[in-house]
PDB file of C-alpha atoms in Angstrom:
ATOM      1  CA  THR A 477     134.940 104.240  94.132  1.00 49.00           C
ATOM      2  CA  ALA A 478     133.116 105.323  97.413  1.00 46.00           C
ATOM      3  CA  ILE A 479     130.468 107.451  95.044  1.00 51.00           C
ATOM      4  CA  SER A 480     129.441 103.936  93.259  1.00 49.00           C
ATOM      5  CA  GLU A 481     129.626 101.791  96.220  1.00 50.00           C
ATOM      6  CA  ARG A 482     127.249 105.094  97.923  1.00 50.00           C
ATOM      7  CA  ASP A 483     125.139 104.583  94.915  1.00 53.00           C
ATOM      8  CA  GLN A 484     124.930 100.832  94.430  1.00 55.00           C
ATOM      9  CA  GLY A 485     123.671 100.801  98.362  1.00 50.00           C
ATOM     10  CA  ASP A 486     121.090 103.687  97.482  1.00 49.00           C
ATOM     11  CA  SER A 487     119.091 101.613  95.072  1.00 56.00           C
ATOM     12  CA  HIS A 488     118.451  99.204  97.673  1.00 82.00           C
ATOM     13  CA  ASP A 489     116.837 101.190  99.767  1.00 88.00           C
ATOM     14  CA  PRO A 490     113.111 101.175  98.219  1.00 89.00           C
ATOM     15  CA  LEU A 491     112.242 104.662 100.180  1.00 91.00           C
ATOM     16  CA  LEU A 492     114.724 106.363  98.294  1.00 94.00           C
ATOM     17  CA  GLU A 493     114.126 104.637  95.028  1.00 94.00           C
ATOM     18  CA  GLU A 494     110.418 105.523  95.481  1.00 94.00           C
ATOM     19  CA  CYS A 495     111.325 109.191  96.276  1.00 94.00           C
ATOM     20  CA  LYS A 496     113.905 109.248  93.260  1.00 95.00           C
ATOM     21  CA  GLN A 497     111.231 108.567  90.886  1.00 95.00           C
ATOM     22  CA  HIS A 498     108.356 111.116  91.622  1.00 95.00           C
ATOM     23  CA  ILE A 499     111.187 113.713  91.928  1.00 95.00           C
ATOM     24  CA  VAL A 500     112.224 112.711  88.219  1.00 95.00           C
ATOM     25  CA  PHE A 501     108.254 112.907  87.382  1.00 94.00           C
ATOM     26  CA  CYS A 502     107.956 116.034  89.273  1.00 94.00           C
ATOM     27  CA  GLN A 503     111.028 117.269  87.663  1.00 94.00           C
ATOM     28  CA  ASN A 504     109.884 116.660  84.107  1.00 94.00           C
ATOM     29  CA  LYS A 505     106.365 117.844  84.519  1.00 94.00           C
ATOM     30  CA  CYS A 506     108.176 121.298  85.267  1.00 93.00           C
ATOM     31  CA  LYS A 507     110.053 121.489  81.933  1.00 92.00           C
ATOM     32  CA  GLY A 508     108.445 123.894  80.038  1.00 85.00           C
ATOM     33  CA  PHE A 509     105.392 125.097  82.397  1.00 88.00           C
ATOM     34  CA  GLN A 510     103.840 128.731  81.688  1.00 88.00           C
ATOM     35  CA  GLY A 511     101.151 130.203  82.462  1.00 87.00           C
ATOM     36  CA  ARG A 512      98.786 129.324  85.652  1.00 88.00           C
ATOM     37  CA  ASP A 513      99.842 132.141  87.556  1.00 92.00           C
ATOM     38  CA  ASP A 514      96.423 132.777  89.533  1.00 93.00           C
ATOM     39  CA  ILE A 515      96.008 129.226  90.523  1.00 94.00           C
ATOM     40  CA  LEU A 516      99.572 129.163  92.056  1.00 95.00           C
ATOM     41  CA  GLN A 517      99.304 132.220  93.717  1.00 94.00           C
ATOM     42  CA  LYS A 518      96.508 130.879  95.634  1.00 94.00           C
ATOM     43  CA  MET A 519      98.078 127.345  96.065  1.00 94.00           C
ATOM     44  CA  LYS A 520     101.504 130.180  97.484  1.00 94.00           C
ATOM     45  CA  VAL A 521      98.651 131.608 100.483  1.00 94.00           C
ATOM     46  CA  TYR A 522      97.491 128.311 101.157  1.00 92.00           C
ATOM     47  CA  ILE A 523     101.001 126.749 102.055  1.00 91.00           C
ATOM     48  CA  THR A 524     102.293 129.800 103.312  1.00 90.00           C
ATOM     49  CA  GLY A 525      98.760 130.482 105.219  1.00 89.00           C
ATOM     50  CA  LYS A 526      97.584 128.835 108.561  1.00 86.00           C
ATOM     51  CA  GLY A 527      94.797 126.994 106.980  1.00 84.00           C
ATOM     52  CA  GLU A 528      93.842 123.632 108.734  1.00 87.00           C
ATOM     53  CA  GLN A 529      92.016 121.770 105.980  1.00 88.00           C
ATOM     54  CA  PRO A 530      94.035 120.223 103.126  1.00 89.00           C
ATOM     55  CA  LEU A 531      93.573 122.099  99.674  1.00 91.00           C
ATOM     56  CA  VAL A 532      91.899 119.589  96.980  1.00 90.00           C
ATOM     57  CA  ILE A 533      92.952 120.827  93.218  1.00 91.00           C
ATOM     58  CA  HIS A 534      90.282 119.724  90.853  1.00 90.00           C
ATOM     59  CA  GLY A 535      89.078 119.817  87.031  1.00 88.00           C
ATOM     60  CA  THR A 536      88.608 117.597  84.090  1.00 86.00           C
ATOM     61  CA  SER A 537      91.605 115.007  82.718  1.00 85.00           C
ATOM     62  CA  GLY A 538      93.205 116.681  80.856  1.00 85.00           C
ATOM     63  CA  CYS A 539      93.742 120.203  82.279  1.00 87.00           C
ATOM     64  CA  GLY A 540      97.257 120.084  83.833  1.00 89.00           C
ATOM     65  CA  LYS A 541      96.773 119.418  87.601  1.00 92.00           C
ATOM     66  CA  THR A 542      99.194 116.746  87.263  1.00 93.00           C
ATOM     67  CA  SER A 543     101.737 119.333  85.993  1.00 94.00           C
ATOM     68  CA  LEU A 544     100.494 122.306  88.509  1.00 94.00           C
ATOM     69  CA  MET A 545     101.006 119.935  91.516  1.00 94.00           C
ATOM     70  CA  ALA A 546     104.544 119.628  90.472  1.00 95.00           C
ATOM     71  CA  MET A 547     105.378 123.237  89.902  1.00 95.00           C
ATOM     72  CA  ALA A 548     103.679 124.093  92.993  1.00 95.00           C
ATOM     73  CA  ALA A 549     105.623 121.264  95.016  1.00 95.00           C
ATOM     74  CA  GLN A 550     108.773 122.883  93.060  1.00 94.00           C
ATOM     75  CA  LEU A 551     108.476 126.525  94.126  1.00 94.00           C
ATOM     76  CA  THR A 552     107.028 125.344  97.657  1.00 93.00           C
ATOM     77  CA  LYS A 553     110.747 123.993  98.002  1.00 89.00           C
ATOM     78  CA  THR A 554     112.633 126.685  95.790  1.00 88.00           C
ATOM     79  CA  GLU A 555     110.710 130.006  96.639  1.00 87.00           C
ATOM     80  CA  TRP A 556     107.761 129.632  98.992  1.00 86.00           C
ATOM     81  CA  ALA A 557     108.395 127.998 101.603  1.00 81.00           C
ATOM     82  CA  ASP A 558     111.872 126.538 101.599  1.00 79.00           C
ATOM     83  CA  ASN A 559     112.589 125.668 104.822  1.00 86.00           C
ATOM     84  CA  SER A 560     109.780 123.444 104.660  1.00 90.00           C
ATOM     85  CA  ALA A 561     109.769 119.654 103.944  1.00 92.00           C
ATOM     86  CA  VAL A 562     107.953 118.758 100.957  1.00 94.00           C
ATOM     87  CA  ILE A 563     106.888 115.166  99.888  1.00 95.00           C
ATOM     88  CA  ILE A 564     105.323 114.647  96.347  1.00 96.00           C
ATOM     89  CA  ARG A 565     103.580 111.395  95.428  1.00 96.00           C
ATOM     90  CA  PHE A 566     102.168 110.924  91.974  1.00 95.00           C
ATOM     91  CA  LEU A 567      99.707 108.612  92.632  1.00 93.00           C
ATOM     92  CA  GLY A 568      99.489 105.481  90.299  1.00 91.00           C
ATOM     93  CA  THR A 569     102.884 105.695  88.545  1.00 92.00           C
ATOM     94  CA  THR A 570     104.461 103.445  90.702  1.00 92.00           C
ATOM     95  CA  PRO A 571     103.636 100.347  92.489  1.00 91.00           C
ATOM     96  CA  ASP A 572     104.263 101.874  95.729  1.00 88.00           C
ATOM     97  CA  SER A 573     101.913 105.005  94.972  1.00 90.00           C
ATOM     98  CA  SER A 574      98.995 102.806  93.315  1.00 90.00           C
ATOM     99  CA  LEU A 575      97.466 101.297  96.619  1.00 91.00           C
ATOM    100  CA  ILE A 576      96.940 102.622  99.802  1.00 92.00           C
ATOM    101  CA  GLY A 577      98.791 100.099 102.244  1.00 91.00           C
ATOM    102  CA  PRO A 578     101.993 100.427  99.936  1.00 92.00           C
ATOM    103  CA  LEU A 579     101.412 104.533  99.874  1.00 93.00           C
ATOM    104  CA  LEU A 580     100.812 105.219 103.528  1.00 93.00           C
ATOM    105  CA  LYS A 581     104.167 103.003 104.314  1.00 93.00           C
ATOM    106  CA  SER A 582     106.166 105.387 102.064  1.00 94.00           C
ATOM    107  CA  LEU A 583     104.761 108.504 103.166  1.00 94.00           C
ATOM    108  CA  ASN A 584     104.992 107.427 107.112  1.00 93.00           C
ATOM    109  CA  SER A 585     108.499 106.215 106.426  1.00 93.00           C
ATOM    110  CA  GLN A 586     109.312 109.001 104.638  1.00 93.00           C
ATOM    111  CA  ILE A 587     107.732 111.868 106.839  1.00 92.00           C
ATOM    112  CA  ARG A 588     109.303 109.865 109.990  1.00 90.00           C
ATOM    113  CA  GLN A 589     112.887 110.005 108.213  1.00 91.00           C
ATOM    114  CA  ILE A 590     112.818 113.530 107.449  1.00 90.00           C
ATOM    115  CA  TYR A 591     112.330 114.631 111.089  1.00 87.00           C
ATOM    116  CA  GLY A 592     114.542 111.622 112.348  1.00 86.00           C
ATOM    117  CA  TYR A 593     112.422 109.681 113.786  1.00 85.00           C
ATOM    118  CA  ASP A 594     113.125 106.051 114.205  1.00 81.00           C
ATOM    119  CA  LYS A 595     111.200 103.972 111.562  1.00 78.00           C
ATOM    120  CA  THR A 596     107.924 102.013 112.368  1.00 73.00           C
ATOM    121  CA  SER A 597     107.490  98.335 111.709  1.00 74.00           C
ATOM    122  CA  MET A 598     103.763  98.809 110.778  1.00 72.00           C
ATOM    123  CA  GLU A 599     102.377  96.208 108.412  1.00 78.00           C
ATOM    124  CA  THR A 600      98.794  95.954 108.568  1.00 87.00           C
ATOM    125  CA  LEU A 601      96.482  98.706 107.386  1.00 88.00           C
ATOM    126  CA  ASP A 602      94.859  99.742 110.165  1.00 88.00           C
ATOM    127  CA  GLU A 603      98.316 100.287 111.706  1.00 91.00           C
ATOM    128  CA  LEU A 604      99.510 102.058 108.201  1.00 91.00           C
ATOM    129  CA  LYS A 605      96.285 104.611 108.912  1.00 89.00           C
ATOM    130  CA  GLU A 606      96.557 105.055 112.542  1.00 89.00           C
ATOM    131  CA  GLU A 607     100.538 105.682 111.908  1.00 90.00           C
ATOM    132  CA  PHE A 608      99.788 108.301 109.103  1.00 88.00           C
ATOM    133  CA  GLN A 609      97.428 110.005 111.483  1.00 86.00           C
ATOM    134  CA  THR A 610     100.257 109.569 114.435  1.00 85.00           C
ATOM    135  CA  CYS A 611     102.654 111.503 112.108  1.00 84.00           C
ATOM    136  CA  PHE A 612     100.997 114.834 112.047  1.00 83.00           C
ATOM    137  CA  ASP A 613     100.826 114.587 115.361  1.00 79.00           C
ATOM    138  CA  LEU A 614     104.936 114.969 115.520  1.00 76.00           C
ATOM    139  CA  PRO A 615     106.786 117.647 116.829  1.00 68.00           C
ATOM    140  CA  ILE A 616     107.444 119.269 113.713  1.00 73.00           C
ATOM    141  CA  ASN A 617     107.593 122.995 114.686  1.00 68.00           C
ATOM    142  CA  ASP A 618     110.959 124.382 113.072  1.00 80.00           C
ATOM    143  CA  VAL A 619     110.061 122.465 109.903  1.00 86.00           C
ATOM    144  CA  PRO A 620     106.703 122.639 108.089  1.00 88.00           C
ATOM    145  CA  LEU A 621     105.575 119.376 106.272  1.00 91.00           C
ATOM    146  CA  VAL A 622     103.998 119.993 102.384  1.00 93.00           C
ATOM    147  CA  ILE A 623     102.531 116.862 101.246  1.00 93.00           C
ATOM    148  CA  PHE A 624     101.104 116.824  97.519  1.00 96.00           C
ATOM    149  CA  LEU A 625      99.198 114.125  96.377  1.00 94.00           C
ATOM    150  CA  ASP A 626      98.882 114.064  92.941  1.00 94.00           C
ATOM    151  CA  SER A 627      95.665 112.322  90.768  1.00 91.00           C
ATOM    152  CA  LEU A 628      93.518 110.110  94.192  1.00 88.00           C
ATOM    153  CA  ASP A 629      91.448 109.072  91.673  1.00 87.00           C
ATOM    154  CA  GLN A 630      94.911 107.022  90.111  1.00 86.00           C
ATOM    155  CA  LEU A 631      94.707 105.296  94.035  1.00 85.00           C
ATOM    156  CA  GLY A 632      93.444 101.111  93.640  1.00 78.00           C
ATOM    157  CA  ALA A 633      89.738 101.107  95.022  1.00 78.00           C
ATOM    158  CA  ILE A 634      90.574  97.981  96.934  1.00 79.00           C
ATOM    159  CA  HIS A 635      91.294  98.726 101.116  1.00 78.00           C
ATOM    160  CA  GLY A 636      88.952 102.117 100.587  1.00 75.00           C
ATOM    161  CA  GLY A 637      91.529 103.691  99.266  1.00 81.00           C
ATOM    162  CA  ARG A 638      89.570 106.128  97.046  1.00 79.00           C
ATOM    163  CA  SER A 639      87.438 106.869  99.611  1.00 82.00           C
ATOM    164  CA  LEU A 640      90.176 109.070 101.533  1.00 83.00           C
ATOM    165  CA  SER A 641      88.859 108.228 105.048  1.00 84.00           C
ATOM    166  CA  TRP A 642      92.343 107.648 105.873  1.00 85.00           C
ATOM    167  CA  LEU A 643      93.146 111.068 105.141  1.00 86.00           C
ATOM    168  CA  PRO A 644      92.943 113.614 108.014  1.00 84.00           C
ATOM    169  CA  GLU A 645      90.141 116.615 107.366  1.00 84.00           C
ATOM    170  CA  GLN A 646      92.365 118.989 109.115  1.00 85.00           C
ATOM    171  CA  PHE A 647      95.936 119.816 110.136  1.00 83.00           C
ATOM    172  CA  SER A 648      98.007 121.668 112.235  1.00 79.00           C
ATOM    173  CA  GLY A 649      98.980 124.993 110.629  1.00 74.00           C
ATOM    174  CA  ASN A 650     102.506 123.765 110.331  1.00 84.00           C
ATOM    175  CA  ILE A 651     100.713 120.432 108.043  1.00 88.00           C
ATOM    176  CA  LYS A 652      99.408 121.415 104.488  1.00 90.00           C
TER     177      LYS A 652
END
């Protein structure tokens, strides 16, 4: 009964539910993945290196970018940098990953939770954007942070989500 109570309690945590949905989506995309070793190797070099700019994977629709991102996320956690915190969002697959406000709220909450910081009550879009930037200044030296955001083109255009003005152009070496 304790397990079923815990499971019922977990289902009321919106952040946990959001993370579960993206993890399941990731696992499904990894099934049967083959090839692309050259690109995965470049991603590994970036993730394990000291570069400070975001890595952008782009290509035509249907060329396998989403599966590639899923596999890279899985390899990051299991082989490349297993001491890192990995966050993945497949944008547009859930309501909270379709618009910039809920996405930032979810990312901010997950980052703060991973590193043991209190939740914030940021609600306005400007506050969420500022908090997202602040999360990258948290002391995270012992546990590097790797964030995978797939399908940025699926993010709703409202409030400048697709403009990417909310995404830092440079990170510390411990954030990818």
